[in-house]
Short mmCIF file of C-alpha atoms and ligand atoms in Angstrom, two decimals:
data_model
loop_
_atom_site.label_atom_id
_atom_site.label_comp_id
_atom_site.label_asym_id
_atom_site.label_seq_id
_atom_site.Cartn_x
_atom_site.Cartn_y
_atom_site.Cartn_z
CA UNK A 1 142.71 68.72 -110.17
CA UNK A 2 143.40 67.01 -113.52
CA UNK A 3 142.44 63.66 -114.27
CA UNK A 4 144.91 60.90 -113.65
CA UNK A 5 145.16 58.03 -115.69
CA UNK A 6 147.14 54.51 -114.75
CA UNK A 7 147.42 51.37 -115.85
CA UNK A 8 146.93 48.83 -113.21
CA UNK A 9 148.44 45.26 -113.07
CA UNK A 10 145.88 43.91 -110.80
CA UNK A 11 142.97 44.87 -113.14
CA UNK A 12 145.06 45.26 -116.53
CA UNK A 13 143.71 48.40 -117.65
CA UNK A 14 144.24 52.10 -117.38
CA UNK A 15 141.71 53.53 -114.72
CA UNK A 16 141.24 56.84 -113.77
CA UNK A 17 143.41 57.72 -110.34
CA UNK A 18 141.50 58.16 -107.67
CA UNK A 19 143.03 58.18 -103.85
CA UNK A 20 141.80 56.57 -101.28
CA UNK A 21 141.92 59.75 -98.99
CA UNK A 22 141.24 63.52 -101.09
CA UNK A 23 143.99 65.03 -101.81
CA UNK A 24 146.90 62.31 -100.45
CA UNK A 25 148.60 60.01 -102.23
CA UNK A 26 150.02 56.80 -100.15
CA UNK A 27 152.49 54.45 -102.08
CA UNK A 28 154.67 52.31 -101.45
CA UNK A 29 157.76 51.04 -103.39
CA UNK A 30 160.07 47.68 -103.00
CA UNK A 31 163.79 48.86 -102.07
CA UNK A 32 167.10 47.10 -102.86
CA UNK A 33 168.40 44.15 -101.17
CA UNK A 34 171.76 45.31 -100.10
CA UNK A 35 174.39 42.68 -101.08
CA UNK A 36 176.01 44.90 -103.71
CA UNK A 37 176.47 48.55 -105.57
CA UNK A 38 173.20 49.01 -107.36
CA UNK A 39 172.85 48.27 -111.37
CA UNK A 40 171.11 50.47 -113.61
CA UNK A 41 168.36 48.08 -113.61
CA UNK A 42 167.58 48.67 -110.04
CA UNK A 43 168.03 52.30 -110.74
CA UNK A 44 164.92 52.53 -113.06
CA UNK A 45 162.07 51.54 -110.72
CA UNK A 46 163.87 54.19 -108.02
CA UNK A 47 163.95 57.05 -111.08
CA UNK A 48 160.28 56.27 -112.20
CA UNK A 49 159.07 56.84 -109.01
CA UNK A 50 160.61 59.61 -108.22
CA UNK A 51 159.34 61.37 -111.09
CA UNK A 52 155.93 59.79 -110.33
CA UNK A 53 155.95 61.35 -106.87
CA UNK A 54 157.07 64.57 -107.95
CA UNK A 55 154.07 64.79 -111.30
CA UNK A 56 151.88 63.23 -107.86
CA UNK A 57 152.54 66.76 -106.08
CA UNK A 58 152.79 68.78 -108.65
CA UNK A 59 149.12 67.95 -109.19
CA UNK A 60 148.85 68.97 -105.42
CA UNK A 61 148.85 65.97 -103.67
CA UNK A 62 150.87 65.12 -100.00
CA UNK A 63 152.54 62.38 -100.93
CA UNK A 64 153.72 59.61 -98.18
CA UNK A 65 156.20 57.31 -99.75
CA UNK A 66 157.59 54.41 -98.15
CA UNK A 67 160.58 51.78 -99.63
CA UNK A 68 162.31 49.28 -97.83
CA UNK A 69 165.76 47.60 -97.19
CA UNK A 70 165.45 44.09 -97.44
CA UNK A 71 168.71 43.46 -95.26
CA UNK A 72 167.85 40.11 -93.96
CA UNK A 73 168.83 37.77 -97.42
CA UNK A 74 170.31 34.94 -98.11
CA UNK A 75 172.19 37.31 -100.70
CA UNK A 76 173.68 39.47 -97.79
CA UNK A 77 174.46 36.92 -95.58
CA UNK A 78 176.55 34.86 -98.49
CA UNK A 79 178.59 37.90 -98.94
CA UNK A 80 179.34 38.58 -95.57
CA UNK A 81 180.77 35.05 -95.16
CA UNK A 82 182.91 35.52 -97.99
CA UNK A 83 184.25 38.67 -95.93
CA UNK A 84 184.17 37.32 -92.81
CA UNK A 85 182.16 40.18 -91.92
CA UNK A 86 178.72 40.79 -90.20
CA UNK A 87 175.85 40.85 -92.26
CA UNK A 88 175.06 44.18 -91.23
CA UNK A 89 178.22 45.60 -92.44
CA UNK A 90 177.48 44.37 -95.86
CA UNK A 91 174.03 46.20 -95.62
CA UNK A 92 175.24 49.10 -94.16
CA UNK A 93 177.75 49.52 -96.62
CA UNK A 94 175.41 49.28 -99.80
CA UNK A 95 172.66 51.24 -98.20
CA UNK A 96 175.07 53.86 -98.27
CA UNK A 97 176.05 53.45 -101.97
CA UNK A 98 172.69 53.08 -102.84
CA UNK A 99 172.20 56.68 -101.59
CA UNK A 100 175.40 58.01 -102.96
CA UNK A 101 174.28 57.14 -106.55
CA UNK A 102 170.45 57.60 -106.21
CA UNK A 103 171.39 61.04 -105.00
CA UNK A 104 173.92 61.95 -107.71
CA UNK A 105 170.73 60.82 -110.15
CA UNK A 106 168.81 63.59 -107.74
CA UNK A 107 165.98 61.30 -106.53
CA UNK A 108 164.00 62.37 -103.59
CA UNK A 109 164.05 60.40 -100.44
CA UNK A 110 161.19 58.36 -99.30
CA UNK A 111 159.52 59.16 -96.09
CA UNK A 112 160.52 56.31 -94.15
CA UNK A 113 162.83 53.44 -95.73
CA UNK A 114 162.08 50.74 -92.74
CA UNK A 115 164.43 47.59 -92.73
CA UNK A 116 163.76 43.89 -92.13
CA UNK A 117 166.34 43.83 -88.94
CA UNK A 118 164.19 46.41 -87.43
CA UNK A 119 160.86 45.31 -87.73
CA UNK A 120 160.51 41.77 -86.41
CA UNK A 121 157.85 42.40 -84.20
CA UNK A 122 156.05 43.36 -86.97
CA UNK A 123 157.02 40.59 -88.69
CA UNK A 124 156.20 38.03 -86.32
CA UNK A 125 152.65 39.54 -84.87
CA UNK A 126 152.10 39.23 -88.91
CA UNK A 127 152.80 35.71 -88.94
CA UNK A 128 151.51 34.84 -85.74
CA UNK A 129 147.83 36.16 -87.24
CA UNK A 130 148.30 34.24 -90.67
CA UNK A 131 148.79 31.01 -88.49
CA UNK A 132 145.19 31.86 -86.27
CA UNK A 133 143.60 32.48 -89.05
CA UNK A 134 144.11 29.03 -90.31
CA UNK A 135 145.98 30.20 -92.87
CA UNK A 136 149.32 29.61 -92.27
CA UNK A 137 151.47 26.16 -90.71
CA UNK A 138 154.66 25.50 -88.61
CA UNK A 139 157.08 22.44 -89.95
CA UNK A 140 159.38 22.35 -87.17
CA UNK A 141 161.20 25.64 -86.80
CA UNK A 142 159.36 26.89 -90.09
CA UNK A 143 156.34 28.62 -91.25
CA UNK A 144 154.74 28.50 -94.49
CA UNK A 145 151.29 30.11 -96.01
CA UNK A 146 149.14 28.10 -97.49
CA UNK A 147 148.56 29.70 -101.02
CA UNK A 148 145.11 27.27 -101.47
CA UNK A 149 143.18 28.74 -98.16
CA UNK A 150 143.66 32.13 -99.89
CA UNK A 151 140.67 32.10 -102.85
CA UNK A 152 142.45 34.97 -104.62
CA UNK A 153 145.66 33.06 -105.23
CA UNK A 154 146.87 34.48 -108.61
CA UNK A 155 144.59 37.73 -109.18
CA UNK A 156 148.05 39.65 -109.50
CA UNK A 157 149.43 37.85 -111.88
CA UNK A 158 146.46 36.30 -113.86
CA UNK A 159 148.04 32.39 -112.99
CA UNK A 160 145.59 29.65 -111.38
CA UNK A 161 147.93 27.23 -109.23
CA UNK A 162 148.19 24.94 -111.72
CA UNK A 163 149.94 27.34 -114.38
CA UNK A 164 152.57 28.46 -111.75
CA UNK A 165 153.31 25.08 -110.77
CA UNK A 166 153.76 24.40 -114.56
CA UNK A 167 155.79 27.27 -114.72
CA UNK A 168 157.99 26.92 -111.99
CA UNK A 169 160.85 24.98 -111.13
CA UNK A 170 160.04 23.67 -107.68
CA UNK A 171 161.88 21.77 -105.78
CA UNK A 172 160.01 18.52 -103.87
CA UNK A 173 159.81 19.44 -100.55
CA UNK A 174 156.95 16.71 -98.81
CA UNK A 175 156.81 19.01 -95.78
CA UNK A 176 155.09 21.32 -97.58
CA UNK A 177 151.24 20.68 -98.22
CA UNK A 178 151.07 22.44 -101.71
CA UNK A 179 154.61 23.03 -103.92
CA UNK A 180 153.55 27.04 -103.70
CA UNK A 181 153.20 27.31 -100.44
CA UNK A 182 156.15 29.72 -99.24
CA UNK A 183 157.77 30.26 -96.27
CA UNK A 184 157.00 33.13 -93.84
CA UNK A 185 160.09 32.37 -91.64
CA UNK A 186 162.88 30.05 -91.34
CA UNK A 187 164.40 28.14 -88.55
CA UNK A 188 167.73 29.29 -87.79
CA UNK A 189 170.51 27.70 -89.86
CA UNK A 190 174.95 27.88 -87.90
CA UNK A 191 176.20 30.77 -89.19
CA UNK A 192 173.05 33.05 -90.12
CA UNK A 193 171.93 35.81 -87.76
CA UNK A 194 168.71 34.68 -86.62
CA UNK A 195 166.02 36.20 -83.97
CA UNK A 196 163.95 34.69 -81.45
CA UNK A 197 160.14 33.79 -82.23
CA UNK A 198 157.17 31.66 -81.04
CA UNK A 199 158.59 28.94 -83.73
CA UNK A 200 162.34 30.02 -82.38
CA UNK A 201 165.35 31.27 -83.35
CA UNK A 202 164.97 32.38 -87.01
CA UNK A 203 164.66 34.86 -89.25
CA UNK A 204 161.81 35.74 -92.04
CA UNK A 205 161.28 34.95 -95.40
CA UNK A 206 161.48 37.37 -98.20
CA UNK A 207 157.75 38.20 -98.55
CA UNK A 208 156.46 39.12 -95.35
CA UNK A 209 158.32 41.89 -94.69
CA UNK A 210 156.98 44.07 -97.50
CA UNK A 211 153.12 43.70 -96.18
CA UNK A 212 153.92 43.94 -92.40
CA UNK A 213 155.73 47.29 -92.91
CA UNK A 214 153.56 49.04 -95.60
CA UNK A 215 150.52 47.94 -93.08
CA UNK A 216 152.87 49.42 -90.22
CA UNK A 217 153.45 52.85 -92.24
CA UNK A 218 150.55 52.84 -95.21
CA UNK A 219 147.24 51.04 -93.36
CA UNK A 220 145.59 48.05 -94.43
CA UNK A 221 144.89 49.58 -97.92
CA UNK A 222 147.01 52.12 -99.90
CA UNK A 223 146.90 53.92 -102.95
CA UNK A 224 150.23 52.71 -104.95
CA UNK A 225 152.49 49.77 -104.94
CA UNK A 226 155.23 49.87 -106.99
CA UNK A 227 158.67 47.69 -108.18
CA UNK A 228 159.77 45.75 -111.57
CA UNK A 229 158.15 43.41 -113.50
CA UNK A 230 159.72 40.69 -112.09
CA UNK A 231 157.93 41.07 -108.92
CA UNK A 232 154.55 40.46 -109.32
CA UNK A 233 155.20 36.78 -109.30
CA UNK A 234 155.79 35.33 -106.54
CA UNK A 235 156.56 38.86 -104.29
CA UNK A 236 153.68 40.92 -105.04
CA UNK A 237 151.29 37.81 -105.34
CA UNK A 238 152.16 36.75 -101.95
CA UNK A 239 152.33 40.13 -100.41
CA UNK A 240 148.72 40.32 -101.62
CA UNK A 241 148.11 36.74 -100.34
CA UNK A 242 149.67 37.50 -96.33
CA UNK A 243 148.21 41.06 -96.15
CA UNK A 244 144.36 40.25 -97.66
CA UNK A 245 144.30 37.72 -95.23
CA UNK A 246 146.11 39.27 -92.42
CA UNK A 247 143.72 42.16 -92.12
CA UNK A 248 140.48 40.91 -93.56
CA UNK A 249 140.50 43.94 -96.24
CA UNK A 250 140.73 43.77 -100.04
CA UNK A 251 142.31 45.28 -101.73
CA UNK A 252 145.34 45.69 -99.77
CA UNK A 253 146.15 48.34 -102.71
CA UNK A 254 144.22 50.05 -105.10
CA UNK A 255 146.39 50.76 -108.11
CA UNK A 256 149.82 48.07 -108.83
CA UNK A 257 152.50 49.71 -111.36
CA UNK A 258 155.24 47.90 -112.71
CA UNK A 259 158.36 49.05 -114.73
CA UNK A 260 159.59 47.22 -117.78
CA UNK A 261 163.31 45.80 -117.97
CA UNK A 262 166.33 46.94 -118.67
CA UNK A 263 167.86 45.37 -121.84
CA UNK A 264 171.53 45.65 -122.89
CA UNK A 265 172.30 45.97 -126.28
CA UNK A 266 169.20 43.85 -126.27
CA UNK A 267 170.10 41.25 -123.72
CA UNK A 268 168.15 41.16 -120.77
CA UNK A 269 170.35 42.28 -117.52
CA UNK A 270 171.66 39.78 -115.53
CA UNK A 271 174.93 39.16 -113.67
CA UNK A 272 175.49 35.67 -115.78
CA UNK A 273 175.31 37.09 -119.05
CA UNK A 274 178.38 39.92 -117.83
CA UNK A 275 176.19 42.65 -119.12
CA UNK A 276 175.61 43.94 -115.04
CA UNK A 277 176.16 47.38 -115.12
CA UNK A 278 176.40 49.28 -111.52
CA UNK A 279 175.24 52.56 -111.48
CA UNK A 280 178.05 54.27 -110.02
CA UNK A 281 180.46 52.86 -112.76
CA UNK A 282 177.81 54.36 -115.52
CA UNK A 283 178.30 58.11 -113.71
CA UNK A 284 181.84 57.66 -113.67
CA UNK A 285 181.52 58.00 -117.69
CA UNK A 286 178.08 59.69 -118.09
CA UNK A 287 176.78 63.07 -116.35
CA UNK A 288 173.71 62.08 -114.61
CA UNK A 289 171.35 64.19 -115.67
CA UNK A 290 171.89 62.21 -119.02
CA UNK A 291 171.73 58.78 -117.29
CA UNK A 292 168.31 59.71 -115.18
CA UNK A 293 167.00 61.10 -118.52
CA UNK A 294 167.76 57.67 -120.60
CA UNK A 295 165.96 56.26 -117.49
CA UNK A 296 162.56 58.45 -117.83
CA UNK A 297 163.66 58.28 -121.86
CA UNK A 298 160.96 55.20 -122.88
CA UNK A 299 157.33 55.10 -120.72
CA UNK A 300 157.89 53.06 -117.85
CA UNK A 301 156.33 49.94 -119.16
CA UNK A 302 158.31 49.37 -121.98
CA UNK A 303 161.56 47.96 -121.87
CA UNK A 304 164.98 50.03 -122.23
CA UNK A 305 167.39 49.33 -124.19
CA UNK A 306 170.94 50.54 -122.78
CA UNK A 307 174.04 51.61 -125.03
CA UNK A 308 176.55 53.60 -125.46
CA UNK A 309 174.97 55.64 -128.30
CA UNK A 310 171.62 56.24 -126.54
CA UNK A 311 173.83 57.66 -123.46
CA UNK A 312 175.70 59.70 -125.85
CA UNK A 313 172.64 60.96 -127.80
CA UNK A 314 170.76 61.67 -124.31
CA UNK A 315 174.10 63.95 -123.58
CA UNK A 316 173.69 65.64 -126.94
CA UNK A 317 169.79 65.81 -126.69
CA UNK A 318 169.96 67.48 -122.81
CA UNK A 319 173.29 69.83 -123.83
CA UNK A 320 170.16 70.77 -126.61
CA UNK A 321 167.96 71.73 -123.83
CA UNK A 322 170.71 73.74 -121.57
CA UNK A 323 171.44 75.56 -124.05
CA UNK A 324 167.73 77.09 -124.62
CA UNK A 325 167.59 77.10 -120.80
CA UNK A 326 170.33 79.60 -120.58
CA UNK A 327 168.63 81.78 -123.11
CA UNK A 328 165.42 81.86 -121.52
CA UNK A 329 167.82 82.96 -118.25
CA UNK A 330 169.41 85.50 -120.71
CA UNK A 331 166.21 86.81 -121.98
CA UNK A 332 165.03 87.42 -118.99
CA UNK A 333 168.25 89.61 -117.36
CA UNK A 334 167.45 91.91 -121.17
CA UNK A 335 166.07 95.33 -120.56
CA UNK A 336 162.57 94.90 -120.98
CA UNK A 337 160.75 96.36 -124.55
CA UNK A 338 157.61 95.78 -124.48
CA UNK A 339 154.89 93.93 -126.64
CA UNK A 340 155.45 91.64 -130.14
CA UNK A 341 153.44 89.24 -132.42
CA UNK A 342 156.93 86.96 -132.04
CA UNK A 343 156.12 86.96 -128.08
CA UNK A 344 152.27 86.32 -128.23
CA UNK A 345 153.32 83.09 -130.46
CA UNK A 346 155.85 82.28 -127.77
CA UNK A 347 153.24 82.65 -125.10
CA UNK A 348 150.28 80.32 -127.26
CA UNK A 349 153.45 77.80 -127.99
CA UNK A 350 154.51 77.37 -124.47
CA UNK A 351 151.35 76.91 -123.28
CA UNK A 352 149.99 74.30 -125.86
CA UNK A 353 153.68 72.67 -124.82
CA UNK A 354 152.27 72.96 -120.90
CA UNK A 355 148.81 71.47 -121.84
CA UNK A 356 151.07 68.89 -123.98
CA UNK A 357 153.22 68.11 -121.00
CA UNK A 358 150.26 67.33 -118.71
CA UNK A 359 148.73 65.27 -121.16
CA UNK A 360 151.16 62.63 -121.44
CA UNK A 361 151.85 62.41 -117.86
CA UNK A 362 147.82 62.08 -116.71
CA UNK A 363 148.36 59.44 -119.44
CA UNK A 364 150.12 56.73 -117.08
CA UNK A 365 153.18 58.79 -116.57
CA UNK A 366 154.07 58.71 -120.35
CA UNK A 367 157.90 60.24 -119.80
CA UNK A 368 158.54 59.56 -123.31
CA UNK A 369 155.48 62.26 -124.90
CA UNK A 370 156.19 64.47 -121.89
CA UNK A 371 160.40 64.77 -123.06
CA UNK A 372 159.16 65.29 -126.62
CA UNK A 373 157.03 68.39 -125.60
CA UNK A 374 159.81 69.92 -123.77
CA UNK A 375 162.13 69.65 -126.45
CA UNK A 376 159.16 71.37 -128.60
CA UNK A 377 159.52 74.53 -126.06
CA UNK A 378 163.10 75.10 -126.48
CA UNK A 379 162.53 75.05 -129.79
CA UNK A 380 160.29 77.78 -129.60
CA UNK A 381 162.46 79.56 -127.03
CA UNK A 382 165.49 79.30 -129.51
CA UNK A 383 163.40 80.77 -132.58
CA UNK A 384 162.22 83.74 -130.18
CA UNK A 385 165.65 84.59 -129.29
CA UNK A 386 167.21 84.28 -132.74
CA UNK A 387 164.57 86.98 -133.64
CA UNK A 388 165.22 89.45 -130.83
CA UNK A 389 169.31 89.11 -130.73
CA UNK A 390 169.01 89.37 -134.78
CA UNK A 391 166.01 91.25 -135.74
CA UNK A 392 165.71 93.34 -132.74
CA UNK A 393 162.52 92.30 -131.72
CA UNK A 394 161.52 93.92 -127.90
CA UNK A 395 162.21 91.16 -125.05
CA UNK A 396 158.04 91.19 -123.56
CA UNK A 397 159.38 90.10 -119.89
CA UNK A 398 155.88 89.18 -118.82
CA UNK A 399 155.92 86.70 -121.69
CA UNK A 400 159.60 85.33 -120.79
CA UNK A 401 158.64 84.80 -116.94
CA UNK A 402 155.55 82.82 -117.67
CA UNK A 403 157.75 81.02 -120.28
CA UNK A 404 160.64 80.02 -118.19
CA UNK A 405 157.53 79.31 -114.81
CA UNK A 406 156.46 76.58 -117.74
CA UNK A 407 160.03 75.35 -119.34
CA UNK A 408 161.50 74.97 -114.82
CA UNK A 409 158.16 73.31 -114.02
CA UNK A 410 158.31 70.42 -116.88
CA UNK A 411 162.43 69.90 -116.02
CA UNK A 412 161.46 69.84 -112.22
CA UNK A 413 158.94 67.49 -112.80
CA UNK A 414 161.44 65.30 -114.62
CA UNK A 415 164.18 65.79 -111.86
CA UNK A 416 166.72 67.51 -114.82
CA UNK A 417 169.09 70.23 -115.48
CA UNK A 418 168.64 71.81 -111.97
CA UNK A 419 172.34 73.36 -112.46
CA UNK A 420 171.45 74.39 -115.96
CA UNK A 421 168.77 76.87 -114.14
CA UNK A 422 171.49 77.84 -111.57
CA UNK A 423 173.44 79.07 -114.26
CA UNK A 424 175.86 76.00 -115.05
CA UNK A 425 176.60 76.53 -118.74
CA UNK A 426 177.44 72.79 -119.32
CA UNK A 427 177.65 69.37 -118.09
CA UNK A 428 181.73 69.51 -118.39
CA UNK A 429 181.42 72.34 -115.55
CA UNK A 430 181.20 69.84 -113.21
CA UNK A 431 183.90 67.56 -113.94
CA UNK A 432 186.26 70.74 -114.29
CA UNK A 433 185.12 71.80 -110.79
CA UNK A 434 185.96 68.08 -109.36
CA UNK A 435 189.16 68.39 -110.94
CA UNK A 436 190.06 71.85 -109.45
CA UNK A 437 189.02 70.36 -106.37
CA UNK A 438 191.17 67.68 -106.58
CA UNK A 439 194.45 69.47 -107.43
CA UNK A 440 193.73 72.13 -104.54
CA UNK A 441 193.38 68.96 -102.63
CA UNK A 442 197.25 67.75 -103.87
CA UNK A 443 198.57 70.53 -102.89
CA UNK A 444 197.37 70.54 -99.63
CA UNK A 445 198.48 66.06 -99.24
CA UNK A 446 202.17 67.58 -100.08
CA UNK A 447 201.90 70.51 -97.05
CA UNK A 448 201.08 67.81 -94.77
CA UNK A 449 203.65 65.21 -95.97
CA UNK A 450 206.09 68.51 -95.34
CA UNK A 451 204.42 68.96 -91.78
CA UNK A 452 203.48 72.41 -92.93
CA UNK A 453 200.35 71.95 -90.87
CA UNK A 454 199.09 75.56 -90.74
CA UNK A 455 198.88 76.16 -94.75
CA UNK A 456 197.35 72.54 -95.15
CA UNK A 457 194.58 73.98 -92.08
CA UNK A 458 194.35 77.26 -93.63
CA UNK A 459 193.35 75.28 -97.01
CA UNK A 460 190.87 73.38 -95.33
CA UNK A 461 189.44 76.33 -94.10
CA UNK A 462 189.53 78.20 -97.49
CA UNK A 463 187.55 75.36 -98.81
CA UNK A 464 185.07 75.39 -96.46
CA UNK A 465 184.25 78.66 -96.69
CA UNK A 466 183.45 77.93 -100.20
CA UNK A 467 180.87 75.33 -99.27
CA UNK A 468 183.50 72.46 -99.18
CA UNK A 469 183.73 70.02 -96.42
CA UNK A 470 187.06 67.90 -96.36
CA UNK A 471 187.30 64.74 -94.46
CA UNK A 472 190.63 63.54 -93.94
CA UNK A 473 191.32 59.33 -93.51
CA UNK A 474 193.96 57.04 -93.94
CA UNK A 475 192.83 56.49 -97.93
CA UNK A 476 193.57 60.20 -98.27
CA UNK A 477 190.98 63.39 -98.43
CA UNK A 478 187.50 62.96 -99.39
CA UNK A 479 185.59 66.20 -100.36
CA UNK A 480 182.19 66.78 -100.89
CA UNK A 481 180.13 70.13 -101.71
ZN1 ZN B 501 158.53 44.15 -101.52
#
């Protein structure tokens, strides 16, 4: 197996991969908090990892990936006032958006994706340790940690107490017996759903969840821990801080990665600064192959800059790519003529392009170096062509299958143009087959407005023959493939 290379926060350096059981890879990654469609800046730690896990088993490892729903927020239950709803029909609802757009950007599923609401025995056991250890304290119907009993306060994010209590704005709260302590659950406040504990009704703060169910699902240590930037302080510190001292082993992971920020036109993402854009209003506009590829387009680290042009020039740059992708599939349905000097340079090319490939992604997962060496290959692939279709040069089919093994396995790894090697000539032939849909799917509203039940059946039918399941409700037809 190659050589892995990552940079971890913990120890800020690169270190060589190595997992804590040969051959499988544990990680864990910190999901969404339901209260809303998901922004592109949420989609980018989701995208990353997906392409992590696939490089992870493409180098042959079993992968076990676990990523949660907080749906238990403050967040969640504020909008489900404002709709007089439950809360768990406002997390229900953007689970299941969160899934429609991380699935039209074709990322994997985790294993398990546990929930908050489903785990408080977890949860509380947890807690109930912390506080006979010493380590934790009840304030009435609350329960804090006490950040000073745990020495390694800070190793996450490099801060003693006293530069995070410079740092922070916190609030004076004298029940608390050190401004960073943090709660681990919360006495139950009128019109929050709560559940019953040793401290009573209540429900849990936003840490603990995170290191009772990767304990649950992962052990006491794992290989991988994963989420933005923005959560190594407080989250990730304090996940550290309940789970060290919950189990008694260090370190509860091995190797922390953190994705960089999403910028717009430069501006940090944020809702107050109107620059929030959801996902599934980007991939009304953009085809998503081009949106997951601006995602993978910078290494993970760095920050990314969203606009218009770099979504337009990623559509360019990937129609670039599908077009060498159909030639390699055209080259390879060409009778087959035997040997050439142009296909022995093809073969050394594609393979330096492999070795280039690999390279950058042992290097910390460098998407950026690993795009540019793909590009290199259809390059290559195009020039080969050119000099059969004009110069008559034999097609060497041994050449072209070991060719197109390397040019699938680099856009697999990537999670792109999957349709372009099931022989969808463009982007646009999607959006045309939606709109076919659609208009089939008129026709069919106006038999039943005329009652003419058995042709609007029989259409049904038709379509679902064709791989096309329609689901009728009182908003109209909904279709999906
Ligand atoms: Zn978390």
């Amino acid at each position: 197996m190659r050589d892995l290379y990552v940079y971890n926060t913990l120890t800020r350096k690169k270190e060589k991969f190595v997992p804590l059981t040969t051959g499988q890879v544990k990680m864990y990654v910190c999901g969404i908090t339901p209260y809303n469609h998901s922004h592109m800046g949420n989609a980018r730690p989701f995208v990353t990892w997906d392409v992590i896990k696939r490089y992870l088993e493409h180098l042959g490892y079993a992968v076990t990936h676990i990523q949660n729903f907080t749906d238990v927020d403050d967040k969640i239950i504020h909008a489900a006032n404002g709709e007089q709803v439950r809360w768990d029909t406002i997390a229900n609802r953007y689970i299941a958006s969160y899934f429609d757009v991380m699935d039209a950007l074709h990322v994997r599923h985790a294993d398990i994706y546990p929930r908050v609401s489903e785990h408080m025995p977890e949860i509380i056991q947890m807690i109930q340790t912390l506080l006979d250890k010493g380590m934790a304290y009840v304030v009435e119907q609350d329960v804090y940690y006490s950040v000073e009993k745990f020495v390694d306060y800070g190793k996450l994010s490099g801060r003693t107490l006293d530069d995070m209590q410079a740092g922070a704005r916190i609030e004076v709260d004298t029940r608390k017996h050190h401004p960073m302590d943090f709660a681990l659950w919360k006495g139950a406040k009128e019109g929050e759903p709560s559940w019953e504990s040793p401290w009573g009704q209540g429900r849990p703060g936003w840490h603990i969840e995170c290191s009772a169910m990767s304990c649950k699902y992962l052990g006491k240590t794992f290989d991988f821990h994963g989420g933005g930037s923005d959560l190594i302080f407080p989250h990730h510190e304090n996940e550290i801080a309940q789970s060290e001292a919950c189990t008694g082993v260090s370190p509860m992971v091995r190797y922390w990665l953190h994705n960089g920020f999403i910028t717009i036109n430069s501006e940090k993402m944020s809702k107050s600064l109107h620059n929030f854009f959801l996902v599934k209003d980007v991939l009304a506009y953009y085809d998503p192959d081009a949106v997951r590829f601006f995602l993978i387009s910078n290494h993970y680290r760095s920050p990314l800059d969203f606009t218009d042009a770099r979504l337009e020039e990623m559509t360019r740059s990937l129609e670039r790519l599908r077009t060498s992708i159909m030639n390699v599939l055209e080259l390879a349905t060409m009778p087959a003529g035997g040997k050439s000097a142009e296909a022995a340079a093809l073969l050394t090319e594609a393979q330096q392009v492999a070795e280039d490939f690999e390279t950058a992604m042992c290097d910390d997962f460098n998407t950026a170096l690993a795009a540019a060496a793909l590009f290199e290959l259809a390059k290559k692939v195009n020039i080969y062509r050119e000099a059969v279709v004009n110069n008559g040069v034999p097609v060497d089919t041994s050449v072209i299958t070991e060719v197109k093994r390397i040019f699938k396995m680099m856009t697999d790894i990537l999670g792109i143009l999957e349709s372009a090697w099931n022989g969808q000539t463009s982007s646009a032939d999607a959006s045309e087959y939606a709109a076919l849909v659609e208009a089939v799917l008129e026709i069919r509203k106006e038999c039943r407005e005329k009652k003419q039940y058995e042709l609007a059946d029989a259409i049904r039918d038709k379509l679902q023959a064709l791989g096309i399941t329609i689901e009728d409700s009182p908003q109209g037809a909904r279709w999906k493939k």
